Amino acid sequence: MKLIYQIPRNSLVWLLVSQAAAILPHLTHLPVGIIAGWLLVLVWRFQVYRGLWRFPRWPVKVVLVLSAALSLKIGYGRFFGMEPMIALLIAAFLLKVLEMHSRRDALAVIYLGYFVTATQFLMFQ
């Protein structure tokens, strides 16, 4: 990957802080599995940031997606409805951070953050 497309290290930290700010209001509505997945993603991404771990391969990503879907099914008992769909968006927001390599991926994370923030207004309607 060319150097001009990489995410600067300090930008990654700010993206993680802004992700936490977007998700914190949703914590009371999320299943425990999604919150645990968020902590796992933060630890994994921090270890990649430090250079100790590598980015996850596709089998790990598949396991994470399936466990997020299972957590939604256990937490809500259904997949359709406003709350499960918001939790699905948040799960995608979390997992996108884990596979973020380039500036284009960072921009997608920022856009997902805007949507996650906007869904907080749906919870109060």
PDB file of C-alpha atoms in Angstrom:
ATOM      1  CA  MET A   1       0.000   0.000   0.000  1.00  0.00           C
ATOM      2  CA  LYS A   2       1.289   3.433  -0.860  1.00  0.00           C
ATOM      3  CA  LEU A   3       2.225   5.684   2.006  1.00  0.00           C
ATOM      4  CA  ILE A   4      -0.159   8.451   0.913  1.00  0.00           C
ATOM      5  CA  TYR A   5      -3.170   6.150   1.409  1.00  0.00           C
ATOM      6  CA  GLN A   6      -2.290   5.046   4.932  1.00  0.00           C
ATOM      7  CA  ILE A   7      -4.008   6.388   8.021  1.00  0.00           C
ATOM      8  CA  PRO A   8      -1.758   8.521  10.233  1.00  0.00           C
ATOM      9  CA  ARG A   9      -1.298   7.021  13.691  1.00  0.00           C
ATOM     10  CA  ASN A  10      -2.712  10.006  15.562  1.00  0.00           C
ATOM     11  CA  SER A  11      -5.787   9.993  13.292  1.00  0.00           C
ATOM     12  CA  LEU A  12      -6.464   6.406  14.273  1.00  0.00           C
ATOM     13  CA  VAL A  13      -6.543   7.376  17.933  1.00  0.00           C
ATOM     14  CA  TRP A  14      -9.008  10.175  17.216  1.00  0.00           C
ATOM     15  CA  LEU A  15     -11.185   7.823  15.185  1.00  0.00           C
ATOM     16  CA  LEU A  16     -11.336   5.406  18.121  1.00  0.00           C
ATOM     17  CA  VAL A  17     -12.187   8.223  20.528  1.00  0.00           C
ATOM     18  CA  SER A  18     -14.947   9.484  18.249  1.00  0.00           C
ATOM     19  CA  GLN A  19     -16.262   5.939  17.858  1.00  0.00           C
ATOM     20  CA  ALA A  20     -16.509   5.649  21.631  1.00  0.00           C
ATOM     21  CA  ALA A  21     -18.353   8.987  21.785  1.00  0.00           C
ATOM     22  CA  ALA A  22     -20.829   7.805  19.146  1.00  0.00           C
ATOM     23  CA  ILE A  23     -21.471   4.435  20.823  1.00  0.00           C
ATOM     24  CA  LEU A  24     -21.613   5.431  24.502  1.00  0.00           C
ATOM     25  CA  PRO A  25     -25.217   6.748  24.378  1.00  0.00           C
ATOM     26  CA  HIS A  26     -26.310   3.393  22.903  1.00  0.00           C
ATOM     27  CA  LEU A  27     -24.797   1.212  25.625  1.00  0.00           C
ATOM     28  CA  THR A  28     -28.070   0.830  27.505  1.00  0.00           C
ATOM     29  CA  HIS A  29     -29.792  -0.526  24.376  1.00  0.00           C
ATOM     30  CA  LEU A  30     -27.089  -2.909  23.136  1.00  0.00           C
ATOM     31  CA  PRO A  31     -26.775  -6.616  23.897  1.00  0.00           C
ATOM     32  CA  VAL A  32     -23.837  -7.662  26.050  1.00  0.00           C
ATOM     33  CA  GLY A  33     -22.281  -9.574  23.134  1.00  0.00           C
ATOM     34  CA  ILE A  34     -21.989  -6.436  21.015  1.00  0.00           C
ATOM     35  CA  ILE A  35     -20.362  -4.560  23.895  1.00  0.00           C
ATOM     36  CA  ALA A  36     -17.924  -7.445  24.432  1.00  0.00           C
ATOM     37  CA  GLY A  37     -17.204  -7.449  20.702  1.00  0.00           C
ATOM     38  CA  TRP A  38     -16.462  -3.738  20.874  1.00  0.00           C
ATOM     39  CA  LEU A  39     -13.943  -4.308  23.645  1.00  0.00           C
ATOM     40  CA  LEU A  40     -12.348  -7.126  21.634  1.00  0.00           C
ATOM     41  CA  VAL A  41     -12.109  -4.886  18.560  1.00  0.00           C
ATOM     42  CA  LEU A  42     -10.546  -2.074  20.609  1.00  0.00           C
ATOM     43  CA  VAL A  43      -7.931  -4.395  22.101  1.00  0.00           C
ATOM     44  CA  TRP A  44      -7.160  -5.960  18.717  1.00  0.00           C
ATOM     45  CA  ARG A  45      -6.891  -2.619  16.966  1.00  0.00           C
ATOM     46  CA  PHE A  46      -4.693  -1.219  19.733  1.00  0.00           C
ATOM     47  CA  GLN A  47      -2.347  -4.202  19.398  1.00  0.00           C
ATOM     48  CA  VAL A  48      -2.192  -3.653  15.630  1.00  0.00           C
ATOM     49  CA  TYR A  49      -1.468   0.014  16.336  1.00  0.00           C
ATOM     50  CA  ARG A  50       1.442  -1.016  18.575  1.00  0.00           C
ATOM     51  CA  GLY A  51       2.709  -3.430  15.910  1.00  0.00           C
ATOM     52  CA  LEU A  52       2.309  -6.540  18.059  1.00  0.00           C
ATOM     53  CA  TRP A  53      -0.561  -8.195  16.169  1.00  0.00           C
ATOM     54  CA  ARG A  54      -1.579  -8.385  12.548  1.00  0.00           C
ATOM     55  CA  PHE A  55      -4.875  -7.461  10.971  1.00  0.00           C
ATOM     56  CA  PRO A  56      -7.357 -10.343  11.183  1.00  0.00           C
ATOM     57  CA  ARG A  57      -7.696 -12.704   8.258  1.00  0.00           C
ATOM     58  CA  TRP A  58     -11.033 -13.546   6.677  1.00  0.00           C
ATOM     59  CA  PRO A  59     -11.842 -16.583   8.901  1.00  0.00           C
ATOM     60  CA  VAL A  60     -11.590 -14.402  12.006  1.00  0.00           C
ATOM     61  CA  LYS A  61     -13.778 -11.760  10.381  1.00  0.00           C
ATOM     62  CA  VAL A  62     -16.396 -14.390   9.529  1.00  0.00           C
ATOM     63  CA  VAL A  63     -16.409 -15.611  13.142  1.00  0.00           C
ATOM     64  CA  LEU A  64     -16.824 -12.047  14.398  1.00  0.00           C
ATOM     65  CA  VAL A  65     -19.726 -11.346  12.038  1.00  0.00           C
ATOM     66  CA  LEU A  66     -21.468 -14.594  12.968  1.00  0.00           C
ATOM     67  CA  SER A  67     -21.000 -13.951  16.665  1.00  0.00           C
ATOM     68  CA  ALA A  68     -22.434 -10.436  16.236  1.00  0.00           C
ATOM     69  CA  ALA A  69     -25.478 -11.917  14.478  1.00  0.00           C
ATOM     70  CA  LEU A  70     -25.851 -14.523  17.220  1.00  0.00           C
ATOM     71  CA  SER A  71     -25.599 -11.812  19.852  1.00  0.00           C
ATOM     72  CA  LEU A  72     -28.370  -9.872  18.112  1.00  0.00           C
ATOM     73  CA  LYS A  73     -30.592 -12.950  17.965  1.00  0.00           C
ATOM     74  CA  ILE A  74     -29.996 -13.778  21.638  1.00  0.00           C
ATOM     75  CA  GLY A  75     -30.257 -10.174  22.810  1.00  0.00           C
ATOM     76  CA  TYR A  76     -33.416  -9.183  20.954  1.00  0.00           C
ATOM     77  CA  GLY A  77     -34.996 -12.511  19.988  1.00  0.00           C
ATOM     78  CA  ARG A  78     -35.507 -11.246  16.442  1.00  0.00           C
ATOM     79  CA  PHE A  79     -33.572  -9.654  13.622  1.00  0.00           C
ATOM     80  CA  PHE A  80     -36.200  -7.189  12.426  1.00  0.00           C
ATOM     81  CA  GLY A  81     -37.221  -4.053  14.249  1.00  0.00           C
ATOM     82  CA  MET A  82     -35.700  -0.707  15.013  1.00  0.00           C
ATOM     83  CA  GLU A  83     -33.489  -1.721  17.942  1.00  0.00           C
ATOM     84  CA  PRO A  84     -31.931  -4.814  16.307  1.00  0.00           C
ATOM     85  CA  MET A  85     -31.230  -2.859  13.121  1.00  0.00           C
ATOM     86  CA  ILE A  86     -29.535  -0.074  15.077  1.00  0.00           C
ATOM     87  CA  ALA A  87     -27.462  -2.690  16.899  1.00  0.00           C
ATOM     88  CA  LEU A  88     -26.584  -4.253  13.522  1.00  0.00           C
ATOM     89  CA  LEU A  89     -25.405  -0.855  12.269  1.00  0.00           C
ATOM     90  CA  ILE A  90     -23.313  -0.425  15.407  1.00  0.00           C
ATOM     91  CA  ALA A  91     -21.824  -3.914  14.951  1.00  0.00           C
ATOM     92  CA  ALA A  92     -20.867  -3.008  11.373  1.00  0.00           C
ATOM     93  CA  PHE A  93     -19.392   0.250  12.671  1.00  0.00           C
ATOM     94  CA  LEU A  94     -17.276  -1.676  15.161  1.00  0.00           C
ATOM     95  CA  LEU A  95     -16.079  -4.314  12.739  1.00  0.00           C
ATOM     96  CA  LYS A  96     -15.200  -1.758  10.065  1.00  0.00           C
ATOM     97  CA  VAL A  97     -12.700  -0.219  12.475  1.00  0.00           C
ATOM     98  CA  LEU A  98     -10.997  -3.589  12.775  1.00  0.00           C
ATOM     99  CA  GLU A  99     -10.389  -3.887   9.030  1.00  0.00           C
ATOM    100  CA  MET A 100      -9.586  -0.228   8.411  1.00  0.00           C
ATOM    101  CA  HIS A 101      -6.376   0.056   6.350  1.00  0.00           C
ATOM    102  CA  SER A 102      -6.600   3.141   4.168  1.00  0.00           C
ATOM    103  CA  ARG A 103      -7.967   6.650   4.258  1.00  0.00           C
ATOM    104  CA  ARG A 104     -10.968   5.522   2.228  1.00  0.00           C
ATOM    105  CA  ASP A 105     -11.819   3.021   4.979  1.00  0.00           C
ATOM    106  CA  ALA A 106     -11.423   5.767   7.584  1.00  0.00           C
ATOM    107  CA  LEU A 107     -13.865   7.922   5.650  1.00  0.00           C
ATOM    108  CA  ALA A 108     -16.366   5.040   5.645  1.00  0.00           C
ATOM    109  CA  VAL A 109     -15.947   4.761   9.421  1.00  0.00           C
ATOM    110  CA  ILE A 110     -16.611   8.484   9.795  1.00  0.00           C
ATOM    111  CA  TYR A 111     -19.796   8.219   7.707  1.00  0.00           C
ATOM    112  CA  LEU A 112     -20.953   5.216   9.726  1.00  0.00           C
ATOM    113  CA  GLY A 113     -20.325   7.254  12.864  1.00  0.00           C
ATOM    114  CA  TYR A 114     -22.663   9.953  11.591  1.00  0.00           C
ATOM    115  CA  PHE A 115     -25.387   7.366  11.027  1.00  0.00           C
ATOM    116  CA  VAL A 116     -24.845   5.815  14.452  1.00  0.00           C
ATOM    117  CA  THR A 117     -25.092   9.246  16.054  1.00  0.00           C
ATOM    118  CA  ALA A 118     -28.291   9.991  14.142  1.00  0.00           C
ATOM    119  CA  THR A 119     -29.882   6.741  15.307  1.00  0.00           C
ATOM    120  CA  GLN A 120     -29.695   7.970  18.890  1.00  0.00           C
ATOM    121  CA  PHE A 121     -32.441  10.438  17.975  1.00  0.00           C
ATOM    122  CA  LEU A 122     -34.621   7.524  16.842  1.00  0.00           C
ATOM    123  CA  MET A 123     -34.424   5.961  20.278  1.00  0.00           C
ATOM    124  CA  PHE A 124     -36.120   8.992  21.842  1.00  0.00           C
ATOM    125  CA  GLN A 125     -38.959   9.333  19.310  1.00  0.00           C
TER     126      GLN A 125
END
